[in-house]
PDB file of C-alpha atoms and ligand atoms in Angstrom:
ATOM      1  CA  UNK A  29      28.645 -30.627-254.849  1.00 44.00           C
ATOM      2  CA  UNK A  30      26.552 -33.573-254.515  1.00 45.00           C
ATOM      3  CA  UNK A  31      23.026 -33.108-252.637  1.00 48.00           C
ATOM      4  CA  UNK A  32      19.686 -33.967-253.099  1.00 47.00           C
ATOM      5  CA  UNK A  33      19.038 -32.343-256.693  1.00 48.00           C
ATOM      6  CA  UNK A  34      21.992 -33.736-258.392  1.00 53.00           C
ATOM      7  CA  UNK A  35      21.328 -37.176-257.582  1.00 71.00           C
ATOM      8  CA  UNK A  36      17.073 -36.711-258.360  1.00 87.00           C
ATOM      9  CA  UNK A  37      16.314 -37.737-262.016  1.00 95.00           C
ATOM     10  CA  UNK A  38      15.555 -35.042-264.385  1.00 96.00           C
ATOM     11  CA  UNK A  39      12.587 -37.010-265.795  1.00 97.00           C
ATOM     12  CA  UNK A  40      10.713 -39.374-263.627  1.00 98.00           C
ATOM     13  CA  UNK A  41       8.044 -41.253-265.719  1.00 98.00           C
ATOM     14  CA  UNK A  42       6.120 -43.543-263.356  1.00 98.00           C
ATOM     15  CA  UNK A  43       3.008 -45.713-264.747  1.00 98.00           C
ATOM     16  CA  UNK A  44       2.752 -43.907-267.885  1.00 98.00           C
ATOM     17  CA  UNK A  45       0.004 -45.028-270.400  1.00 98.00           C
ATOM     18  CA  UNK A  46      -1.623 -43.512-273.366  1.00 98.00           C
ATOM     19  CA  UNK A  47      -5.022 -45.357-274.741  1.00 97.00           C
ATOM     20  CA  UNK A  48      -5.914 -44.082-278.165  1.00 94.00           C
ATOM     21  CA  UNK A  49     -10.338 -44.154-278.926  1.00 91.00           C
ATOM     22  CA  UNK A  50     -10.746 -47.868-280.043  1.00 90.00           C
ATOM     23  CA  UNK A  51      -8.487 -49.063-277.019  1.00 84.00           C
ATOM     24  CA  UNK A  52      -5.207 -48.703-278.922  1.00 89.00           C
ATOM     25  CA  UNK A  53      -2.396 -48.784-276.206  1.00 93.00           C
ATOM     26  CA  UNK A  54       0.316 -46.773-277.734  1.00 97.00           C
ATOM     27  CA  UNK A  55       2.295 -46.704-274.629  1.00 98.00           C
ATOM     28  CA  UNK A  56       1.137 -48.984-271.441  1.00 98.00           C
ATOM     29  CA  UNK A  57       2.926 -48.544-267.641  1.00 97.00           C
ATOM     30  CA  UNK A  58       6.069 -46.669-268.289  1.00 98.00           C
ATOM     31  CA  UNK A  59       8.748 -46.550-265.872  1.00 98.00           C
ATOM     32  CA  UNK A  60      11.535 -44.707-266.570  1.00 98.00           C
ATOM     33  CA  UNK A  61      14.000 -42.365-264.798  1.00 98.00           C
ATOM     34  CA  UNK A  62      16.307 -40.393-267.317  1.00 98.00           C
ATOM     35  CA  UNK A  63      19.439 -38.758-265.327  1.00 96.00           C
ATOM     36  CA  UNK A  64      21.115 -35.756-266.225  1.00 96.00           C
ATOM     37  CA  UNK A  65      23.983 -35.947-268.589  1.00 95.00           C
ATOM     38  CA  UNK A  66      23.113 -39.597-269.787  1.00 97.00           C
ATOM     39  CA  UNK A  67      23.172 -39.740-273.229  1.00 97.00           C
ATOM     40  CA  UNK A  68      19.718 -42.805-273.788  1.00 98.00           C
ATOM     41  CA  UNK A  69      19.005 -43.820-276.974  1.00 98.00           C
ATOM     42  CA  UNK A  70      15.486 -45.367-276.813  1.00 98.00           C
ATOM     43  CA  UNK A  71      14.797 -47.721-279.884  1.00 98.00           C
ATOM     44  CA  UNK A  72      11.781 -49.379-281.454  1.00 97.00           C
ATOM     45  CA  UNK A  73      10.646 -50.327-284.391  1.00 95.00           C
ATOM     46  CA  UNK A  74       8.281 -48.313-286.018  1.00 95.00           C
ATOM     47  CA  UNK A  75       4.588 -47.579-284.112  1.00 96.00           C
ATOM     48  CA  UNK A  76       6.532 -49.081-281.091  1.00 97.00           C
ATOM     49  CA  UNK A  77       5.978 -45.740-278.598  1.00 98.00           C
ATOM     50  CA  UNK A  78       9.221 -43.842-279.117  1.00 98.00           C
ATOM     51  CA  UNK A  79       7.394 -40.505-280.345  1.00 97.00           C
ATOM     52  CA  UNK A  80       4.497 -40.795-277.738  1.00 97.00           C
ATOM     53  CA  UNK A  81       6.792 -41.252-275.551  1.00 98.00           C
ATOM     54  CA  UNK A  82       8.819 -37.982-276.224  1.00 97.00           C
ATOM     55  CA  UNK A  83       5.308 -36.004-276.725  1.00 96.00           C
ATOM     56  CA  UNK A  84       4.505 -36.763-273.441  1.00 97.00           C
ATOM     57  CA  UNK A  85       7.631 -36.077-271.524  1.00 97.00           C
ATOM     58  CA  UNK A  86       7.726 -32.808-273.562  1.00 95.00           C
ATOM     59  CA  UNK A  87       3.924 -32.062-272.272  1.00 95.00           C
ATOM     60  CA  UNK A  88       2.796 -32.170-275.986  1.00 94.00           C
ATOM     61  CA  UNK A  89       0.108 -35.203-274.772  1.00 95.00           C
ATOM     62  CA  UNK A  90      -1.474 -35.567-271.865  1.00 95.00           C
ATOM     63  CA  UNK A  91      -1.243 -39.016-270.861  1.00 96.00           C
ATOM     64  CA  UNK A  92      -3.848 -41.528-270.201  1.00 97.00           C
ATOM     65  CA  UNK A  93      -3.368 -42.668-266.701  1.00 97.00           C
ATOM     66  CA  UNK A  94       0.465 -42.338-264.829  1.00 98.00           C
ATOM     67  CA  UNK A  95       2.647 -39.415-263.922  1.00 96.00           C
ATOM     68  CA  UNK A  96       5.659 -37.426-264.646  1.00 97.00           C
ATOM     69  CA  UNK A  97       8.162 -35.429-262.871  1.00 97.00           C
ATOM     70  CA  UNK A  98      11.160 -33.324-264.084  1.00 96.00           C
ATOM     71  CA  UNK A  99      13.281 -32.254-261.455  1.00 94.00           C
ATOM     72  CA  UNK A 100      10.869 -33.517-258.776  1.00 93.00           C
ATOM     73  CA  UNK A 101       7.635 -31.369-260.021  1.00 93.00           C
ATOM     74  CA  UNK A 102       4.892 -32.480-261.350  1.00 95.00           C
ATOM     75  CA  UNK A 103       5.297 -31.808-265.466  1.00 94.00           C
ATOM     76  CA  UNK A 104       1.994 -29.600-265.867  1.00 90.00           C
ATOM     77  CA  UNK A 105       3.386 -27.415-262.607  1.00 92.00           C
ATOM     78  CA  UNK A 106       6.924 -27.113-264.921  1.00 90.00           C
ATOM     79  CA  UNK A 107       6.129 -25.939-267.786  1.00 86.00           C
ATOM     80  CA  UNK A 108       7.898 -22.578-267.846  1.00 85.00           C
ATOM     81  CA  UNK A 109      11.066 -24.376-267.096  1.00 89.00           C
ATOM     82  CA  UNK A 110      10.624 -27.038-268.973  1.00 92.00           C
ATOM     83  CA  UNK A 111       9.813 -24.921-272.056  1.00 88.00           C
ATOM     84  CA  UNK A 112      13.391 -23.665-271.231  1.00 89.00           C
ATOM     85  CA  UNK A 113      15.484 -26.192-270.447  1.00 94.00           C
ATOM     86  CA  UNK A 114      14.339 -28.855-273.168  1.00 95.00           C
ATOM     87  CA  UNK A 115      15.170 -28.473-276.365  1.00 94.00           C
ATOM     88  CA  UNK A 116      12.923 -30.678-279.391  1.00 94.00           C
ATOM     89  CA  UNK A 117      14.134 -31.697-282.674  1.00 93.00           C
ATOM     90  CA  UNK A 118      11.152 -33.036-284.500  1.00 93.00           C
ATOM     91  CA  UNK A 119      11.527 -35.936-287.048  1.00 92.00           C
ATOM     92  CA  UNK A 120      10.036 -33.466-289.388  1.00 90.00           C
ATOM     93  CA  UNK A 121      12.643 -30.705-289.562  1.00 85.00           C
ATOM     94  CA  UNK A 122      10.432 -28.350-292.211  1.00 88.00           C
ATOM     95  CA  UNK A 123       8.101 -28.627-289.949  1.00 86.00           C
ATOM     96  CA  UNK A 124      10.163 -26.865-287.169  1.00 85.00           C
ATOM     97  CA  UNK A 125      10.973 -24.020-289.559  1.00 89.00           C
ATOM     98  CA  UNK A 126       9.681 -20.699-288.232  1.00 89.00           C
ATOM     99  CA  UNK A 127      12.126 -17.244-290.006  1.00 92.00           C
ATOM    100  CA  UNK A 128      12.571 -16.306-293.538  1.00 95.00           C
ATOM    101  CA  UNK A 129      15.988 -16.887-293.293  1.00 96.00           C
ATOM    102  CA  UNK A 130      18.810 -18.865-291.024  1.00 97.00           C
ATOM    103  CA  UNK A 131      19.574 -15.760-288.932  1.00 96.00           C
ATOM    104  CA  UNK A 132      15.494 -15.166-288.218  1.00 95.00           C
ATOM    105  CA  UNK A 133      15.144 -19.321-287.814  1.00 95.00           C
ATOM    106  CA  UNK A 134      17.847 -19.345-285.064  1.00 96.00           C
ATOM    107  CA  UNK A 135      16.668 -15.840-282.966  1.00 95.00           C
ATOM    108  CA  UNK A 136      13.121 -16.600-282.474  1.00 92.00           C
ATOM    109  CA  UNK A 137      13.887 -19.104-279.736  1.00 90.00           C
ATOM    110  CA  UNK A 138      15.502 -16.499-278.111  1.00 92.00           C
ATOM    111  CA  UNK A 139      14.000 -13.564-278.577  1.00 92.00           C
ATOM    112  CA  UNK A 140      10.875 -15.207-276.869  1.00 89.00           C
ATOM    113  CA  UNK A 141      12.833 -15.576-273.513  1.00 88.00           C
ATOM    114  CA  UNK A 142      12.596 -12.122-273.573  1.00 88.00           C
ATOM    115  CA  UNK A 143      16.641 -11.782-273.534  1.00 91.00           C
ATOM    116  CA  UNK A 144      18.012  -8.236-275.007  1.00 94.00           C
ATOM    117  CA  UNK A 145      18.841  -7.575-278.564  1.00 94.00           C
ATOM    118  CA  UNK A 146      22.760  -7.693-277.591  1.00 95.00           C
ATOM    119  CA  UNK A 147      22.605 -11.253-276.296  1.00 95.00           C
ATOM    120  CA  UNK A 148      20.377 -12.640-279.153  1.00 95.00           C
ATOM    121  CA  UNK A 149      22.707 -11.609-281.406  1.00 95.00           C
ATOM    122  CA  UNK A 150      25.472 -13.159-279.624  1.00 95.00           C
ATOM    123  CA  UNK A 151      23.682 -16.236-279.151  1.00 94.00           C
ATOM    124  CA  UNK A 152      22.625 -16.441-282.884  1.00 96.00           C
ATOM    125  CA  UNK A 153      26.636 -15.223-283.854  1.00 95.00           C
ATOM    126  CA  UNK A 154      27.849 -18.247-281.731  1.00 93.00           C
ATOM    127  CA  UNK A 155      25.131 -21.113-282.717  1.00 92.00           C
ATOM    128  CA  UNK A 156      26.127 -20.001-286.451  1.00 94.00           C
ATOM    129  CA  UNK A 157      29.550 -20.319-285.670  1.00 91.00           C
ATOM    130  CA  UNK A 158      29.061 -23.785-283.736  1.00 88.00           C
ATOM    131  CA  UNK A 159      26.808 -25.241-286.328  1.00 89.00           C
ATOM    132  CA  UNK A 160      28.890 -23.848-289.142  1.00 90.00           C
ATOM    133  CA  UNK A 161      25.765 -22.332-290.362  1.00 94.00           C
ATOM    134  CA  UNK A 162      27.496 -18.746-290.823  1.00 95.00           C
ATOM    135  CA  UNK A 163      27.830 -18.865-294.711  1.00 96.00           C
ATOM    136  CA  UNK A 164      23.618 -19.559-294.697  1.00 96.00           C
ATOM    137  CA  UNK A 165      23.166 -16.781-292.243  1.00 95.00           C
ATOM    138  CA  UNK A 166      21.037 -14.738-294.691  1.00 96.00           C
ATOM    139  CA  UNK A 167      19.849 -18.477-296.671  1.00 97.00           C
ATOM    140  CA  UNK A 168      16.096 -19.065-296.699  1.00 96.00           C
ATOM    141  CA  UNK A 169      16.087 -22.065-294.472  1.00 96.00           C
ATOM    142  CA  UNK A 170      13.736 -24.252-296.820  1.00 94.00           C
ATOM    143  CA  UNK A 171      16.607 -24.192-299.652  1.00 94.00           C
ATOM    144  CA  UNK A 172      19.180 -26.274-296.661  1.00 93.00           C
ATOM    145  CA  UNK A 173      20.227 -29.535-297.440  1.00 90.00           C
ATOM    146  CA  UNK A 174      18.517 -32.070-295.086  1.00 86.00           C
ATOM    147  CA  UNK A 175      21.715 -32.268-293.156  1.00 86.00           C
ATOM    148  CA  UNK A 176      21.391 -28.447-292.401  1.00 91.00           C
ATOM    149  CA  UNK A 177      18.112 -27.974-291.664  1.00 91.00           C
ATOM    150  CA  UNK A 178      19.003 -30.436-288.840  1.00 88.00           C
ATOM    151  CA  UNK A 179      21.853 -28.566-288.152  1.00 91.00           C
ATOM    152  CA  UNK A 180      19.182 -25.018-287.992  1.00 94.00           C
ATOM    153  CA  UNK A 181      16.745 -26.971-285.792  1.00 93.00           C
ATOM    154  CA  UNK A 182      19.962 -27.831-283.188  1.00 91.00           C
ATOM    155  CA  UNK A 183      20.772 -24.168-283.666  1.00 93.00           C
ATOM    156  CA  UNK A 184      17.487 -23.124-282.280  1.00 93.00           C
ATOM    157  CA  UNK A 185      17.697 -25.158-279.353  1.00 92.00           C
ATOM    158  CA  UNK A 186      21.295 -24.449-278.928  1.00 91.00           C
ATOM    159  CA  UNK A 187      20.628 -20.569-278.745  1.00 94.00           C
ATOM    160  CA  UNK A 188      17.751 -21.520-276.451  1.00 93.00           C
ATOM    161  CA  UNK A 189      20.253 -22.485-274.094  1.00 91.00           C
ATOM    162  CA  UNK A 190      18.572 -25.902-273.432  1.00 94.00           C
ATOM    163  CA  UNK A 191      20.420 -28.462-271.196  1.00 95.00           C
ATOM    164  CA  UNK A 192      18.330 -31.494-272.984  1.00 97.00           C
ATOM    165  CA  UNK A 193      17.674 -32.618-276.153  1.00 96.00           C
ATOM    166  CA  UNK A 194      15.270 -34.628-277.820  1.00 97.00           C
ATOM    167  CA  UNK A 195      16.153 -36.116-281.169  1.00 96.00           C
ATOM    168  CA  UNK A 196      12.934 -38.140-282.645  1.00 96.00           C
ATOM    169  CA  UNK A 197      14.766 -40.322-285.952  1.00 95.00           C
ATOM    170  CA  UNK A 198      17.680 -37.715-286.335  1.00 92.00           C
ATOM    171  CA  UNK A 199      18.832 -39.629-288.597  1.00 92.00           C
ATOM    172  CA  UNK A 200      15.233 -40.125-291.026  1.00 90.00           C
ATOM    173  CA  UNK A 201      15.979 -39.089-294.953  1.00 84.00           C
ATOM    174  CA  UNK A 202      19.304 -37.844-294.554  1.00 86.00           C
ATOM    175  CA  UNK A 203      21.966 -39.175-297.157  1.00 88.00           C
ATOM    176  CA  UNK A 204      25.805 -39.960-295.664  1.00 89.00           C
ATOM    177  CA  UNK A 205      27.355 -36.977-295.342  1.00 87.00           C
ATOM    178  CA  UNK A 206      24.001 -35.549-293.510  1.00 85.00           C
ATOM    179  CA  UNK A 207      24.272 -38.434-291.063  1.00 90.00           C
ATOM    180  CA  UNK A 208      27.476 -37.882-290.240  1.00 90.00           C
ATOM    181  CA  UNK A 209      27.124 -34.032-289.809  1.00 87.00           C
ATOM    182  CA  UNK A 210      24.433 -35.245-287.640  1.00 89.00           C
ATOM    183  CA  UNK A 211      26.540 -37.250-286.006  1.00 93.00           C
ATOM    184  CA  UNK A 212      29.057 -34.613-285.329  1.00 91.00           C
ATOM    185  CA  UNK A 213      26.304 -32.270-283.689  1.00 90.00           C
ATOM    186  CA  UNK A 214      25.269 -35.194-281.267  1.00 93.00           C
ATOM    187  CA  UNK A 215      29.234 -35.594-280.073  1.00 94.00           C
ATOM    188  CA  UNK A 216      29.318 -32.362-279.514  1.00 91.00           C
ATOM    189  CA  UNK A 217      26.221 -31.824-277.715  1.00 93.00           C
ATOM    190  CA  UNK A 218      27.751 -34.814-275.691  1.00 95.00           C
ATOM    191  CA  UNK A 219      31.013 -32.929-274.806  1.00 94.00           C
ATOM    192  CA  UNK A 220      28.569 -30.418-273.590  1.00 91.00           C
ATOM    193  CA  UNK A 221      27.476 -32.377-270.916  1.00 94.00           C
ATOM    194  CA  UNK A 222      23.870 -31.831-272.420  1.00 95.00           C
ATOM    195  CA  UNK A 223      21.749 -34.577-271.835  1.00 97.00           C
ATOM    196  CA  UNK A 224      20.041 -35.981-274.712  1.00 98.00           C
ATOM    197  CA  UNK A 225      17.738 -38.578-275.624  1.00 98.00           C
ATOM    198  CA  UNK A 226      17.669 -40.131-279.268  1.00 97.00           C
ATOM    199  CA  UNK A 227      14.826 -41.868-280.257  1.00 98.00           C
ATOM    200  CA  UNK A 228      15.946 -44.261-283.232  1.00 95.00           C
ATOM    201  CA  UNK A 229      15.950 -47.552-284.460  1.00 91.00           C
ATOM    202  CA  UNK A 230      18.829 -47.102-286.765  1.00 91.00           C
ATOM    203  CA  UNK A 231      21.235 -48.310-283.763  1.00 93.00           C
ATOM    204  CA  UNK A 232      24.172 -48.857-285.650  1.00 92.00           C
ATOM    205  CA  UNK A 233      24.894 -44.992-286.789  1.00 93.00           C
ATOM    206  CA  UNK A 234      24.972 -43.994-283.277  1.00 95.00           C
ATOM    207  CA  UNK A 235      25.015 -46.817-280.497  1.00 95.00           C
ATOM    208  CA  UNK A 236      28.895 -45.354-279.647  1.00 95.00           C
ATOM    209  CA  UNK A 237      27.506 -42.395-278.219  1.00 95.00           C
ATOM    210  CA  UNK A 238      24.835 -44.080-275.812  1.00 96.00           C
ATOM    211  CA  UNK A 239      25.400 -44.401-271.733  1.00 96.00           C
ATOM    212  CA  UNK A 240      21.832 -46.150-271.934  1.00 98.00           C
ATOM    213  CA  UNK A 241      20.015 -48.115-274.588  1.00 98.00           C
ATOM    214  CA  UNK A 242      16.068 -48.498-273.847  1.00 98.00           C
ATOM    215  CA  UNK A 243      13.756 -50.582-276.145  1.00 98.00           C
ATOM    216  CA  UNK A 244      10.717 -50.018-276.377  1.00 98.00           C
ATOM    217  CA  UNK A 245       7.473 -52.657-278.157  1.00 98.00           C
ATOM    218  CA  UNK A 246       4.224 -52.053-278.408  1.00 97.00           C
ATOM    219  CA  UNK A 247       4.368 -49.687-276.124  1.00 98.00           C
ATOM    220  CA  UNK A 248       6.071 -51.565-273.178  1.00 98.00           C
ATOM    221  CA  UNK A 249       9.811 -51.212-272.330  1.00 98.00           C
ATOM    222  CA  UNK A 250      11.508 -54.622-272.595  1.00 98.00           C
ATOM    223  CA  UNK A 251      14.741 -54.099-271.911  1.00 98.00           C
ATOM    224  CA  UNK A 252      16.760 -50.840-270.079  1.00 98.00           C
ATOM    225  CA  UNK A 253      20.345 -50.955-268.946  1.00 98.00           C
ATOM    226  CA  UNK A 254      24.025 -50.541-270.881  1.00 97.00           C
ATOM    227  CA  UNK A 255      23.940 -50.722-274.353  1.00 96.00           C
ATOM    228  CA  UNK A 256      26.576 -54.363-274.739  1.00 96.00           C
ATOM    229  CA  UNK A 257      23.943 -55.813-271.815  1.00 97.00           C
ATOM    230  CA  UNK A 258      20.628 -54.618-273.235  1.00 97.00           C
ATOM    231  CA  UNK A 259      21.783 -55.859-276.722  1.00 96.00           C
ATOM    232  CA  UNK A 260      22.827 -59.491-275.250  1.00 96.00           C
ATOM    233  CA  UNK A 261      19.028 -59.788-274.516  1.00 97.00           C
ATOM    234  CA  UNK A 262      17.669 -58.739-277.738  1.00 95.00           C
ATOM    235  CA  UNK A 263      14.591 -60.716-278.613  1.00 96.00           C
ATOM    236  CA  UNK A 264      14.330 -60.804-282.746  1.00 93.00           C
ATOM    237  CA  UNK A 265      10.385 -60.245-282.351  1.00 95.00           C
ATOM    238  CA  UNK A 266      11.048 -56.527-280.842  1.00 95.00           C
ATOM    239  CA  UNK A 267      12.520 -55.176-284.080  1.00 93.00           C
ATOM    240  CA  UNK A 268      15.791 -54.236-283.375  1.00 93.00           C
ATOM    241  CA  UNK A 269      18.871 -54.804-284.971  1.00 90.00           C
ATOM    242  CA  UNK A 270      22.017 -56.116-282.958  1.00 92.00           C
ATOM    243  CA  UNK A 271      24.536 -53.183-284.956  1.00 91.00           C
ATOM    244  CA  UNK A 272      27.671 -55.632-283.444  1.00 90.00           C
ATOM    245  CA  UNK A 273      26.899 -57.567-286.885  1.00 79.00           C
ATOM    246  CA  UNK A 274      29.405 -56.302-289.121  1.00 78.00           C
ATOM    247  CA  UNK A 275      30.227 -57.236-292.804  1.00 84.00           C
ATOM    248  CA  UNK A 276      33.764 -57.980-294.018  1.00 86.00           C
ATOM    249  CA  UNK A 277      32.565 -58.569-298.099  1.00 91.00           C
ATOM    250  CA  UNK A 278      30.086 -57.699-300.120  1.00 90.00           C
ATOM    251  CA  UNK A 279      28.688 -60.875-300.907  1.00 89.00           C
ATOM    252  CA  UNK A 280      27.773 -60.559-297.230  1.00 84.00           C
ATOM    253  CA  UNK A 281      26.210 -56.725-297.337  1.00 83.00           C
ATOM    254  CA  UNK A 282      22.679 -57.833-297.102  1.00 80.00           C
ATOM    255  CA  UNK A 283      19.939 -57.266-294.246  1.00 78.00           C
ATOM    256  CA  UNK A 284      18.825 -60.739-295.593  1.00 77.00           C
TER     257      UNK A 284
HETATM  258  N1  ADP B 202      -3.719 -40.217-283.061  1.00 60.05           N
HETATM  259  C1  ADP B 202      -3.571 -41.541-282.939  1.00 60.05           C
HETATM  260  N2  ADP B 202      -4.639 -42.370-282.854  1.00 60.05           N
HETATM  261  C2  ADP B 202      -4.493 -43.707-282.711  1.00 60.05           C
HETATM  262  N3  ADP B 202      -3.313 -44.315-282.614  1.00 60.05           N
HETATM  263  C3  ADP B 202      -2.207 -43.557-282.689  1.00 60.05           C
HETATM  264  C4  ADP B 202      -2.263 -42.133-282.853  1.00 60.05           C
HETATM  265  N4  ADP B 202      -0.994 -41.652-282.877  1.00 60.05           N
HETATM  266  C5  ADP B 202      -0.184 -42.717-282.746  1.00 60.05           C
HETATM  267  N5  ADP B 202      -0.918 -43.859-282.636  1.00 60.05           N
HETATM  268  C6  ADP B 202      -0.355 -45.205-282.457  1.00 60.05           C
HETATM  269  O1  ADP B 202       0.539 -45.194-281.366  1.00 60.05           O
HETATM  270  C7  ADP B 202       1.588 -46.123-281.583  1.00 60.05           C
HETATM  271  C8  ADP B 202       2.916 -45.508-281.297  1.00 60.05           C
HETATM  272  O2  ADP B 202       3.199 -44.518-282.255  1.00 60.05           O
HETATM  273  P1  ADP B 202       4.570 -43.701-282.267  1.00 60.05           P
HETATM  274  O3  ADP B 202       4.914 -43.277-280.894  1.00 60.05           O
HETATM  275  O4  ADP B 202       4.421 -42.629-283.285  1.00 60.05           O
HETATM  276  O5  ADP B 202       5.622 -44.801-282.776  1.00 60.05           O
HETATM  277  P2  ADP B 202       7.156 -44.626-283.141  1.00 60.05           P
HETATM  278  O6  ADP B 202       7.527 -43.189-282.927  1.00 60.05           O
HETATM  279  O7  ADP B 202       7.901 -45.554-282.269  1.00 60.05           O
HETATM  280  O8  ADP B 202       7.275 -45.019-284.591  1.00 60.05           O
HETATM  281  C9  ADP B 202       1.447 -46.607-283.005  1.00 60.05           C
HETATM  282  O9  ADP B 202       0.916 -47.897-282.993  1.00 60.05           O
HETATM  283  C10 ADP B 202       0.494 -45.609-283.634  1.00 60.05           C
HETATM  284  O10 ADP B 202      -0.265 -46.230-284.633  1.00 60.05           O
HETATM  285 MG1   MG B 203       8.246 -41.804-284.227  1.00 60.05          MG
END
């Protein structure tokens, strides 16, 4: 049914800047609507914005000067639903770790909702299942591979029931196979019609699954629009990597 609420952003950034003491501008005049469903990978190179950015539109820093909205309200008048509906996972993923174990990890999310015993344990039995986390159920979540304590901090927001996701560098210190499990989760998330918003600048592991590609430097956004577009435009001194570069020998697997 289309009316007014499906067609409203979810996020509505308008003017957004945030002045560190000594005048640093870490992010100056952001506009930027994100829609529901859209899957928007925003990329920078590092100290660009990205996780400024995502702080703020989580209501983790109070911005400088601008305004944002999700689903029309003011953020500091949302904050019960936002709490709710979006789901973080930090570039830091020990960091995020909160239970002695997987099972503990997964039901605190829940279990502050205030939902009933029954459907926690549901919740946690199916975000197990989904993140094929089962086997660690009882695992102290500090002994999981990199890959898996990615995989525990999607479980979390999974069992939250969040319909966003933030991913700041999902792909930072993770080795192959715990790239491509992260992959994996973010297609799947994707066929859940969640919306999610990867902040990266390691385009070419997961460009395919983008609706949107954003770039952000120095705390401006350049560029906004469909991924083939956006990287037409690319300007070498933002940072960014055109991924459509692709290497057919060795002698030419070089960044140089
Ligand atoms: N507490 C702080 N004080 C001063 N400057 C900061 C602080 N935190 C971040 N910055 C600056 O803000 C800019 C953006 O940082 P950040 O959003 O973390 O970049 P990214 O996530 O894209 O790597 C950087 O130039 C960084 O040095
Ligand atoms: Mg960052």
């Amino acid at each position: 049914m289309a009316d007014s609420n499906t067609v409203e952003p979810l996020f509505s950034i308008r003017n957004l800047s945030v002045v560190f003491p000594g005048n640093t501008k870490a992010l100056s005049k952001i506009n930027l609507d994100i829609r529901a469903g859209e899957c928007l990978l925003l990329a920078g190179s590092n100290g660009s914005g990205k996780t400024m950015l995502m702080r703020c539109i989580a209501a983790l820093l109070d911005p400088s000067e601008g305004e944002i909205f999700f689903r029309g309200r003011p953020l500091n008048q949302a904050g019960k639903i936002l709490r709710r509906e979006l789901g973080i996972i930090f570039q830091d993923a020990d960091a995020q770790i909160l239970g002695e174990t997987v099972e503990e990890d997964i039901a605190f999310g829940p279990e502050n909702l205030g939902l009933s015993k029954a459907e926690v344990a549901q919740r946690i039995g199916e975000t197990l299942e989904a993140l094929g986390l089962t086997e660690k159920r009882e695992a102290p979540p500090r002994r999981l591979s990199g890959g898996e304590k990615r995989r525990l901090a999607v479980a979390g927001v999974l069992a939250m029931g969040c319909d966003t996701v933030i991913m700041d560098e999902p792909f930072a210190n993770l080795d192959w196979p715990g790239v491509v499990q992260t992959l994996e989760i973010i297609r799947d998330l994707k066929n859940r019609g969640k919306t999610l918003i990867i902040l990266t600048h390691e385009l070419e592991k997961v460009l395919a699954f983008a609706d949107r590609l954003v770039i952000i430097h120095r705390g401006i956004i350049r560029c906004d629009g469909k991924p083939a577009e956006v990287l037409d435009q690319l300007e070498s001194e933002w940072g960014v990597r055109d991924p459509r570069k692709t290497y057919s020998a060795v002698e030419d697997c070089s960044w140089l």
